């Protein structure tokens, strides 16, 4: 018998007490004496997840815990189970389009079906990508749709350039051609 009260023949740690005979990786070497408890090929002393397989030692947020055993992989203070961007910090959990994917990792933030990289109004739905003045800023999110230099809220002819705001009959509708 050894120090843990089991006969040496059935003991998975002959020289180290291991009364429960725990062997996480099922390699027949008890955890109490196994230099690689999880069996991922990384010695316990160098392993950032000693009890969970993490052979590449991935550690997105650079803390002491590897991604495989870290409950906040991106380090934004939101547990992975509640995080709408598990691999990208999004501490406020912003989700403009309400699709459950956080804005920081959503490739279509406004949910209009146009990927952010191709969207002329990333934060405002503009599925047809309408851009009357061809300035690259979509009409749905622009403050000067016709490009005449007059903000739309002050423009008497929003869809037709009328920079001087001419309105000879004073009906509130610009005289632009």
JSON list of N, CA and C in Angstrom, two decimals, residues 66-97:
[
{"chain": "A", "resi": 66, "resn": "UNK", "atom": "N", "xyz": [-5.99, 31.07, -20.20]},
{"chain": "A", "resi": 66, "resn": "UNK", "atom": "CA", "xyz": [-6.16, 30.81, -21.62]},
{"chain": "A", "resi": 66, "resn": "UNK", "atom": "C", "xyz": [-7.64, 30.87, -22.00]},
{"chain": "A", "resi": 67, "resn": "UNK", "atom": "N", "xyz": [-7.90, 31.07, -23.28]},
{"chain": "A", "resi": 67, "resn": "UNK", "atom": "CA", "xyz": [-9.26, 31.20, -23.78]},
{"chain": "A", "resi": 67, "resn": "UNK", "atom": "C", "xyz": [-10.14, 30.00, -23.43]},
{"chain": "A", "resi": 68, "resn": "UNK", "atom": "N", "xyz": [-9.56, 28.80, -23.44]},
{"chain": "A", "resi": 68, "resn": "UNK", "atom": "CA", "xyz": [-10.35, 27.60, -23.19]},
{"chain": "A", "resi": 68, "resn": "UNK", "atom": "C", "xyz": [-10.96, 27.58, -21.79]},
{"chain": "A", "resi": 69, "resn": "UNK", "atom": "N", "xyz": [-10.36, 28.27, -20.84]},
{"chain": "A", "resi": 69, "resn": "UNK", "atom": "CA", "xyz": [-10.87, 28.25, -19.47]},
{"chain": "A", "resi": 69, "resn": "UNK", "atom": "C", "xyz": [-11.20, 29.64, -18.94]},
{"chain": "A", "resi": 70, "resn": "UNK", "atom": "N", "xyz": [-11.16, 30.65, -19.80]},
{"chain": "A", "resi": 70, "resn": "UNK", "atom": "CA", "xyz": [-11.43, 32.04, -19.40]},
{"chain": "A", "resi": 70, "resn": "UNK", "atom": "C", "xyz": [-12.91, 32.33, -19.61]},
{"chain": "A", "resi": 71, "resn": "UNK", "atom": "N", "xyz": [-13.57, 32.85, -18.59]},
{"chain": "A", "resi": 71, "resn": "UNK", "atom": "CA", "xyz": [-15.00, 33.15, -18.75]},
{"chain": "A", "resi": 71, "resn": "UNK", "atom": "C", "xyz": [-15.22, 34.55, -19.32]},
{"chain": "A", "resi": 72, "resn": "UNK", "atom": "N", "xyz": [-14.14, 35.25, -19.68]},
{"chain": "A", "resi": 72, "resn": "UNK", "atom": "CA", "xyz": [-14.23, 36.57, -20.34]},
{"chain": "A", "resi": 72, "resn": "UNK", "atom": "C", "xyz": [-13.06, 36.67, -21.30]},
{"chain": "A", "resi": 73, "resn": "UNK", "atom": "N", "xyz": [-13.17, 35.98, -22.43]},
{"chain": "A", "resi": 73, "resn": "UNK", "atom": "CA", "xyz": [-12.08, 35.85, -23.39]},
{"chain": "A", "resi": 73, "resn": "UNK", "atom": "C", "xyz": [-11.55, 37.20, -23.87]},
{"chain": "A", "resi": 74, "resn": "UNK", "atom": "N", "xyz": [-12.43, 38.13, -24.18]},
{"chain": "A", "resi": 74, "resn": "UNK", "atom": "CA", "xyz": [-11.98, 39.39, -24.76]},
{"chain": "A", "resi": 74, "resn": "UNK", "atom": "C", "xyz": [-11.63, 40.46, -23.72]},
{"chain": "A", "resi": 75, "resn": "UNK", "atom": "N", "xyz": [-11.83, 40.14, -22.44]},
{"chain": "A", "resi": 75, "resn": "UNK", "atom": "CA", "xyz": [-11.43, 41.05, -21.38]},
{"chain": "A", "resi": 75, "resn": "UNK", "atom": "C", "xyz": [-12.26, 42.31, -21.25]},
{"chain": "A", "resi": 76, "resn": "UNK", "atom": "N", "xyz": [-13.49, 42.29, -21.75]},
{"chain": "A", "resi": 76, "resn": "UNK", "atom": "CA", "xyz": [-14.32, 43.50, -21.68]},
{"chain": "A", "resi": 76, "resn": "UNK", "atom": "C", "xyz": [-15.20, 43.57, -20.44]},
{"chain": "A", "resi": 77, "resn": "UNK", "atom": "N", "xyz": [-15.04, 42.59, -19.54]},
{"chain": "A", "resi": 77, "resn": "UNK", "atom": "CA", "xyz": [-15.81, 42.61, -18.30]},
{"chain": "A", "resi": 77, "resn": "UNK", "atom": "C", "xyz": [-17.17, 41.95, -18.41]},
{"chain": "A", "resi": 78, "resn": "UNK", "atom": "N", "xyz": [-17.50, 41.38, -19.58]},
{"chain": "A", "resi": 78, "resn": "UNK", "atom": "CA", "xyz": [-18.78, 40.71, -19.78]},
{"chain": "A", "resi": 78, "resn": "UNK", "atom": "C", "xyz": [-18.50, 39.21, -19.93]},
{"chain": "A", "resi": 79, "resn": "UNK", "atom": "N", "xyz": [-19.10, 38.37, -19.06]},
{"chain": "A", "resi": 79, "resn": "UNK", "atom": "CA", "xyz": [-18.86, 36.93, -19.18]},
{"chain": "A", "resi": 79, "resn": "UNK", "atom": "C", "xyz": [-19.25, 36.41, -20.56]},
{"chain": "A", "resi": 80, "resn": "UNK", "atom": "N", "xyz": [-18.47, 35.47, -21.09]},
{"chain": "A", "resi": 80, "resn": "UNK", "atom": "CA", "xyz": [-18.71, 34.93, -22.42]},
{"chain": "A", "resi": 80, "resn": "UNK", "atom": "C", "xyz": [-20.16, 34.54, -22.66]},
{"chain": "A", "resi": 81, "resn": "UNK", "atom": "N", "xyz": [-20.80, 33.91, -21.68]},
{"chain": "A", "resi": 81, "resn": "UNK", "atom": "CA", "xyz": [-22.19, 33.45, -21.86]},
{"chain": "A", "resi": 81, "resn": "UNK", "atom": "C", "xyz": [-23.15, 34.60, -22.09]},
{"chain": "A", "resi": 82, "resn": "UNK", "atom": "N", "xyz": [-22.80, 35.81, -21.65]},
{"chain": "A", "resi": 82, "resn": "UNK", "atom": "CA", "xyz": [-23.67, 36.97, -21.80]},
{"chain": "A", "resi": 82, "resn": "UNK", "atom": "C", "xyz": [-23.14, 37.96, -22.84]},
{"chain": "A", "resi": 83, "resn": "UNK", "atom": "N", "xyz": [-22.00, 37.67, -23.44]},
{"chain": "A", "resi": 83, "resn": "UNK", "atom": "CA", "xyz": [-21.32, 38.60, -24.33]},
{"chain": "A", "resi": 83, "resn": "UNK", "atom": "C", "xyz": [-21.82, 38.46, -25.76]},
{"chain": "A", "resi": 84, "resn": "UNK", "atom": "N", "xyz": [-22.22, 39.58, -26.39]},
{"chain": "A", "resi": 84, "resn": "UNK", "atom": "CA", "xyz": [-22.69, 39.52, -27.77]},
{"chain": "A", "resi": 84, "resn": "UNK", "atom": "C", "xyz": [-21.54, 39.64, -28.78]},
{"chain": "A", "resi": 85, "resn": "UNK", "atom": "N", "xyz": [-20.34, 39.78, -28.29]},
{"chain": "A", "resi": 85, "resn": "UNK", "atom": "CA", "xyz": [-19.11, 39.78, -29.10]},
{"chain": "A", "resi": 85, "resn": "UNK", "atom": "C", "xyz": [-18.04, 39.07, -28.27]},
{"chain": "A", "resi": 86, "resn": "UNK", "atom": "N", "xyz": [-18.07, 37.77, -28.22]},
{"chain": "A", "resi": 86, "resn": "UNK", "atom": "CA", "xyz": [-17.18, 37.01, -27.33]},
{"chain": "A", "resi": 86, "resn": "UNK", "atom": "C", "xyz": [-15.71, 37.27, -27.62]},
{"chain": "A", "resi": 87, "resn": "UNK", "atom": "N", "xyz": [-15.33, 37.42, -28.86]},
{"chain": "A", "resi": 87, "resn": "UNK", "atom": "CA", "xyz": [-13.91, 37.56, -29.21]},
{"chain": "A", "resi": 87, "resn": "UNK", "atom": "C", "xyz": [-13.49, 39.00, -29.50]},
{"chain": "A", "resi": 88, "resn": "UNK", "atom": "N", "xyz": [-14.40, 39.96, -29.35]},
{"chain": "A", "resi": 88, "resn": "UNK", "atom": "CA", "xyz": [-14.12, 41.37, -29.59]},
{"chain": "A", "resi": 88, "resn": "UNK", "atom": "C", "xyz": [-14.66, 42.18, -28.43]},
{"chain": "A", "resi": 89, "resn": "UNK", "atom": "N", "xyz": [-13.83, 43.00, -27.77]},
{"chain": "A", "resi": 89, "resn": "UNK", "atom": "CA", "xyz": [-14.33, 43.80, -26.65]},
{"chain": "A", "resi": 89, "resn": "UNK", "atom": "C", "xyz": [-15.50, 44.69, -27.07]},
{"chain": "A", "resi": 90, "resn": "UNK", "atom": "N", "xyz": [-16.60, 44.58, -26.36]},
{"chain": "A", "resi": 90, "resn": "UNK", "atom": "CA", "xyz": [-17.81, 45.37, -26.58]},
{"chain": "A", "resi": 90, "resn": "UNK", "atom": "C", "xyz": [-18.47, 45.54, -25.21]},
{"chain": "A", "resi": 91, "resn": "UNK", "atom": "N", "xyz": [-17.79, 46.27, -24.30]},
{"chain": "A", "resi": 91, "resn": "UNK", "atom": "CA", "xyz": [-18.24, 46.33, -22.90]},
{"chain": "A", "resi": 91, "resn": "UNK", "atom": "C", "xyz": [-19.66, 46.84, -22.72]},
{"chain": "A", "resi": 92, "resn": "UNK", "atom": "N", "xyz": [-20.13, 47.73, -23.58]},
{"chain": "A", "resi": 92, "resn": "UNK", "atom": "CA", "xyz": [-21.49, 48.26, -23.45]},
{"chain": "A", "resi": 92, "resn": "UNK", "atom": "C", "xyz": [-22.53, 47.37, -24.12]},
{"chain": "A", "resi": 93, "resn": "UNK", "atom": "N", "xyz": [-22.08, 46.33, -24.82]},
{"chain": "A", "resi": 93, "resn": "UNK", "atom": "CA", "xyz": [-22.95, 45.38, -25.50]},
{"chain": "A", "resi": 93, "resn": "UNK", "atom": "C", "xyz": [-23.88, 46.06, -26.51]},
{"chain": "A", "resi": 94, "resn": "UNK", "atom": "N", "xyz": [-23.38, 47.14, -27.17]},
{"chain": "A", "resi": 94, "resn": "UNK", "atom": "CA", "xyz": [-24.17, 47.84, -28.18]},
{"chain": "A", "resi": 94, "resn": "UNK", "atom": "C", "xyz": [-24.56, 46.88, -29.29]},
{"chain": "A", "resi": 95, "resn": "UNK", "atom": "N", "xyz": [-25.81, 47.00, -29.74]},
{"chain": "A", "resi": 95, "resn": "UNK", "atom": "CA", "xyz": [-26.36, 46.14, -30.79]},
{"chain": "A", "resi": 95, "resn": "UNK", "atom": "C", "xyz": [-27.45, 46.93, -31.50]},
{"chain": "A", "resi": 96, "resn": "UNK", "atom": "N", "xyz": [-27.05, 47.83, -32.39]},
{"chain": "A", "resi": 96, "resn": "UNK", "atom": "CA", "xyz": [-27.95, 48.77, -33.05]},
{"chain": "A", "resi": 96, "resn": "UNK", "atom": "C", "xyz": [-29.15, 48.09, -33.70]},
{"chain": "A", "resi": 97, "resn": "UNK", "atom": "N", "xyz": [-28.91, 47.00, -34.44]},
{"chain": "A", "resi": 97, "resn": "UNK", "atom": "CA", "xyz": [-30.01, 46.36, -35.16]},
{"chain": "A", "resi": 97, "resn": "UNK", "atom": "C", "xyz": [-30.73, 45.28, -34.35]}
]
